């Protein structure tokens, strides 16, 4: 009798714990969309999403977020170009080529990267990458290229961890069959194992994109934070996340509503990325 009561109690605890995450998601959605959608409807979706001027202090004020959307897209694309090849090749090396002694050193080091606070990454980029970019290309060194390099480094643990797990999950018979047909170790890994693990690798890339597009504190230190249309990879840019963080502290009335609406657009981007991840994961399971 006592054990049944305890079992029922623990079942209730588990249900409440599971419901807490769902309630939190619904509350976040309600706060973001109830504050953002009315502003977008009043200001006009076209003016808000495609407007090229963000000047909240002007009269009348301008709240076009196209420069910030493009800024987020550009630094994320740069991070993908830099981080994805390095991440997948590193995962392949760890799974199929790395010796045990070196693996015991490399794997904890990569895991440690995922635990480093983003502000530490930002200070690293500010003191190392920014001066290098300034010496090589002139200007302040705070631009799209610098932010892309930084984000490319930051998404490495996500891509490496998931890609390595996917590569290791490929049945050993795939490799053995390929080698039995005369393929070398390198050819079997690159031509058979990696294609078989592509769904998991693609999932890691999608999660990496989510990490890059939502990053704030590190980007705010190196992107230049200029709310204008991007004019080149060596020019400053402002992303949606940094736009919210920089101006929310002193924003009021319509300006504050515009920032919440920016958060709503960013949230939609994240939902789309997560939906893509779920689709890829479901196809992988099938």
Coordinates of C-alpha atoms in Angstrom, one line a residue:
X1 CA 0.0 0.0 0.0
X2 CA 2.8 2.3 1.0
X3 CA 4.8 1.5 -2.1
X4 CA 1.7 2.2 -4.3
X5 CA 1.3 5.6 -2.7
X6 CA 4.9 6.5 -3.2
X7 CA 4.7 5.3 -6.8
X8 CA 1.6 7.5 -7.4
X9 CA 3.3 10.5 -5.8
X10 CA 6.5 10.1 -7.9
X11 CA 4.3 9.8 -11.0
X12 CA 2.7 13.1 -10.2
X13 CA 6.1 14.7 -9.6
X14 CA 7.2 13.4 -13.1
X15 CA 4.1 14.8 -14.7
X16 CA 4.4 18.2 -13.1
X17 CA 8.1 18.3 -14.1
X18 CA 7.2 17.6 -17.7
X19 CA 4.4 20.1 -17.7
X20 CA 6.7 22.8 -16.3
X21 CA 8.7 22.9 -19.6
X22 CA 5.6 23.0 -21.7
X23 CA 4.1 25.8 -19.6
X24 CA 7.3 27.7 -19.8
X25 CA 7.3 27.5 -23.6
X26 CA 3.6 28.6 -23.8
X27 CA 4.3 31.6 -21.5
X28 CA 7.3 32.6 -23.6
X29 CA 5.3 32.4 -26.8
X30 CA 2.4 34.4 -25.2
X31 CA 4.8 37.1 -23.9
X32 CA 6.7 37.5 -27.2
X33 CA 3.8 37.3 -29.6
X34 CA 1.3 39.3 -27.5
X35 CA 3.8 42.1 -27.3
X36 CA 5.2 41.9 -30.8
X37 CA 2.4 41.0 -33.2
X38 CA 0.2 44.1 -32.4
X39 CA 3.1 46.4 -33.2
X40 CA 3.8 44.6 -36.5
X41 CA 0.1 44.8 -37.4
X42 CA 0.0 48.6 -36.5
X43 CA 3.4 49.5 -38.1
X44 CA 2.9 47.2 -41.1
X45 CA 4.7 43.9 -41.7
X46 CA 6.3 45.1 -44.9
X47 CA 7.6 48.3 -43.3
X48 CA 8.9 46.4 -40.3
X49 CA 10.5 43.4 -42.1
X50 CA 11.7 45.2 -45.3
X51 CA 12.4 48.6 -43.9
X52 CA 16.1 49.6 -44.2
X53 CA 16.1 52.4 -41.6
X54 CA 16.3 51.8 -37.8
X55 CA 16.0 55.2 -36.3
X56 CA 13.9 55.1 -33.1
X57 CA 14.9 58.6 -32.0
X58 CA 13.8 60.3 -35.2
X59 CA 10.4 62.1 -35.7
X60 CA 8.7 60.1 -37.1
X61 CA 10.6 57.1 -35.9
X62 CA 11.7 54.3 -38.3
X63 CA 11.7 50.7 -37.2
X64 CA 12.8 48.7 -40.3
X65 CA 14.7 45.6 -39.2
X66 CA 16.0 44.4 -42.6
X67 CA 19.6 45.4 -41.7
X68 CA 19.4 43.3 -38.5
X69 CA 17.9 40.3 -40.3
X70 CA 20.6 40.5 -43.0
X71 CA 23.2 40.9 -40.3
X72 CA 22.0 37.8 -38.5
X73 CA 21.9 35.8 -41.8
X74 CA 25.4 36.9 -42.9
X75 CA 27.2 36.2 -39.7
X76 CA 25.4 32.8 -39.5
X77 CA 26.3 31.9 -43.1
X78 CA 29.9 32.9 -42.3
X79 CA 29.9 30.7 -39.2
X80 CA 28.6 27.8 -41.2
X81 CA 31.3 28.2 -43.9
X82 CA 34.0 28.2 -41.2
X83 CA 32.6 25.9 -38.6
X84 CA 30.9 23.1 -40.6
X85 CA 33.9 21.7 -42.6
X86 CA 36.2 21.9 -39.5
X87 CA 33.5 20.3 -37.3
X88 CA 32.7 17.4 -39.6
X89 CA 36.4 16.7 -40.4
X90 CA 37.2 16.8 -36.7
X91 CA 34.3 14.5 -35.8
X92 CA 35.5 12.1 -38.6
X93 CA 39.0 12.1 -37.2
X94 CA 37.9 11.5 -33.7
X95 CA 35.6 8.6 -34.7
X96 CA 37.7 6.8 -37.2
X97 CA 41.3 7.9 -37.2
X98 CA 42.3 9.2 -33.8
X99 CA 44.4 7.0 -31.4
X100 CA 43.2 6.3 -27.9
X101 CA 45.9 8.4 -26.2
X102 CA 45.2 11.5 -28.3
X103 CA 41.4 11.0 -28.1
X104 CA 41.6 11.1 -24.3
X105 CA 43.0 14.6 -24.6
X106 CA 41.0 15.9 -27.6
X107 CA 37.5 14.8 -26.5
X108 CA 37.6 16.5 -23.0
X109 CA 39.1 19.6 -24.6
X110 CA 36.2 19.8 -27.1
X111 CA 33.6 19.2 -24.4
X112 CA 35.2 22.0 -22.4
X113 CA 34.6 24.4 -25.3
X114 CA 30.9 23.9 -25.0
X115 CA 31.0 25.0 -21.3
X116 CA 32.9 28.2 -21.8
X117 CA 30.6 31.3 -21.3
X118 CA 29.9 33.2 -24.5
X119 CA 31.3 36.4 -23.0
X120 CA 34.7 34.7 -22.6
X121 CA 34.6 33.8 -26.3
X122 CA 33.8 37.5 -26.9
X123 CA 36.8 38.7 -24.9
X124 CA 39.0 36.2 -26.7
X125 CA 37.9 37.5 -30.1
X126 CA 38.2 41.1 -28.9
X127 CA 41.8 40.7 -27.8
X128 CA 43.0 38.2 -30.4
X129 CA 40.9 38.1 -33.6
X130 CA 40.0 41.8 -33.8
X131 CA 43.6 43.0 -33.7
X132 CA 44.6 40.5 -36.4
X133 CA 41.7 41.5 -38.6
X134 CA 42.6 45.2 -38.1
X135 CA 46.2 44.6 -39.1
X136 CA 45.3 42.6 -42.1
X137 CA 42.4 44.6 -43.5
X138 CA 42.4 47.9 -41.7
X139 CA 39.4 49.6 -40.1
X140 CA 38.3 48.7 -36.6
X141 CA 38.5 44.9 -37.1
X142 CA 34.9 44.6 -35.8
X143 CA 32.9 43.4 -38.8
X144 CA 31.0 40.5 -40.3
X145 CA 34.1 38.4 -41.0
X146 CA 35.3 38.7 -37.4
X147 CA 31.9 37.8 -36.0
X148 CA 31.7 34.8 -38.4
X149 CA 35.1 33.5 -37.3
X150 CA 34.0 33.7 -33.7
X151 CA 30.7 32.0 -34.2
X152 CA 32.4 29.4 -36.4
X153 CA 34.5 28.5 -33.4
X154 CA 31.6 28.6 -31.0
X155 CA 29.4 26.1 -33.0
X156 CA 32.3 23.6 -33.2
X157 CA 31.4 21.6 -30.0
X158 CA 27.8 21.2 -31.2
X159 CA 28.7 20.0 -34.7
X160 CA 31.6 17.8 -33.5
X161 CA 29.7 16.1 -30.7
X162 CA 26.6 15.2 -32.7
X163 CA 28.5 14.3 -35.9
X164 CA 30.9 12.0 -34.0
X165 CA 27.9 10.2 -32.4
X166 CA 26.3 9.8 -35.8
X167 CA 29.4 8.4 -37.4
X168 CA 29.9 5.9 -34.5
X169 CA 26.3 4.9 -34.9
X170 CA 26.8 3.6 -38.4
X171 CA 26.9 -0.3 -38.3
X172 CA 30.4 -1.7 -38.4
X173 CA 29.2 -4.0 -41.2
X174 CA 29.1 -1.0 -43.6
X175 CA 32.8 -0.5 -43.0
X176 CA 33.7 -4.2 -43.1
X177 CA 31.7 -4.7 -46.4
X178 CA 33.5 -1.8 -48.0
X179 CA 36.9 -3.0 -47.0
X180 CA 36.1 -6.5 -48.1
X181 CA 35.4 -5.1 -51.6
X182 CA 38.8 -3.6 -51.7
X183 CA 38.4 -0.1 -50.4
X184 CA 41.1 1.5 -48.3
X185 CA 40.3 2.6 -44.7
X186 CA 40.1 6.3 -45.8
X187 CA 37.9 5.5 -48.8
X188 CA 35.6 3.3 -46.7
X189 CA 35.2 6.1 -44.2
X190 CA 34.7 9.0 -46.7
X191 CA 32.6 7.1 -49.3
X192 CA 30.5 4.8 -47.1
X193 CA 30.5 5.8 -43.4
X194 CA 30.0 9.6 -43.8
X195 CA 27.1 9.3 -46.4
X196 CA 25.4 6.8 -44.0
X197 CA 25.7 9.3 -41.2
X198 CA 24.5 12.3 -43.2
X199 CA 21.2 12.7 -41.3
X200 CA 22.9 13.0 -38.0
X201 CA 25.5 15.3 -39.4
X202 CA 22.9 17.5 -41.0
X203 CA 21.1 17.6 -37.6
X204 CA 24.3 18.9 -36.0
X205 CA 24.6 21.6 -38.6
X206 CA 21.0 22.7 -38.0
X207 CA 21.6 22.9 -34.3
X208 CA 24.8 24.8 -35.0
X209 CA 22.9 27.3 -37.0
X210 CA 20.4 27.7 -34.1
X211 CA 23.4 28.4 -31.8
X212 CA 24.9 30.9 -34.2
X213 CA 21.8 32.9 -35.0
X214 CA 20.8 33.2 -31.3
X215 CA 24.2 34.2 -29.9
X216 CA 24.3 37.7 -28.4
X217 CA 27.0 38.5 -25.9
X218 CA 30.0 37.4 -27.9
X219 CA 28.7 39.0 -31.1
X220 CA 28.0 42.3 -29.4
X221 CA 31.7 42.7 -28.7
X222 CA 33.1 42.1 -32.2
X223 CA 30.4 42.8 -34.8
X224 CA 30.6 46.6 -34.8
X225 CA 26.9 47.0 -33.9
X226 CA 26.0 49.4 -36.8
X227 CA 22.3 49.5 -37.5
X228 CA 22.6 49.9 -41.2
X229 CA 22.5 47.8 -44.3
X230 CA 25.6 45.5 -44.6
X231 CA 27.9 46.7 -47.3
X232 CA 30.6 44.0 -47.2
X233 CA 32.1 41.3 -45.0
X234 CA 34.7 43.8 -43.6
X235 CA 32.0 46.3 -42.5
X236 CA 30.3 46.5 -39.2
X237 CA 26.8 45.0 -38.7
X238 CA 24.2 44.6 -36.1
X239 CA 22.3 41.3 -35.5
X240 CA 18.7 41.0 -34.2
X241 CA 19.9 39.7 -30.8
X242 CA 22.4 42.5 -30.3
X243 CA 19.8 45.1 -31.4
X244 CA 17.5 43.9 -28.6
X245 CA 20.2 43.8 -25.9
X246 CA 21.7 47.2 -26.8
X247 CA 18.5 49.2 -26.8
X248 CA 16.1 47.4 -24.5
X249 CA 17.5 49.1 -21.4
X250 CA 16.4 52.6 -22.3
X251 CA 13.5 51.8 -24.8
X252 CA 10.0 52.9 -24.1
X253 CA 6.6 52.9 -25.7
X254 CA 6.7 52.2 -29.4
X255 CA 10.5 51.7 -29.4
X256 CA 10.1 48.9 -26.8
X257 CA 7.3 47.3 -28.7
X258 CA 9.5 47.3 -31.8
X259 CA 12.2 45.5 -29.9
X260 CA 9.7 42.9 -28.6
X261 CA 8.5 42.5 -32.2
X262 CA 12.2 41.9 -33.2
X263 CA 12.3 39.2 -30.6
X264 CA 9.2 37.6 -32.1
X265 CA 10.8 37.5 -35.6
X266 CA 13.9 36.0 -34.0
X267 CA 11.7 33.4 -32.2
X268 CA 10.1 32.5 -35.5
X269 CA 13.5 31.9 -37.0
X270 CA 14.4 29.6 -34.1
X271 CA 11.1 27.7 -34.5
X272 CA 11.8 27.2 -38.2
X273 CA 15.3 25.8 -37.4
X274 CA 13.9 23.5 -34.7
X275 CA 11.2 22.3 -37.1
X276 CA 13.8 21.5 -39.7
X277 CA 15.8 19.6 -37.0
X278 CA 12.7 17.5 -36.1
X279 CA 12.0 16.7 -39.8
X280 CA 15.6 15.6 -40.4
X281 CA 15.6 13.6 -37.1
X282 CA 12.3 11.9 -38.1
X283 CA 13.6 11.0 -41.5
X284 CA 16.7 9.6 -39.9
X285 CA 14.6 7.4 -37.6
X286 CA 12.6 6.1 -40.5

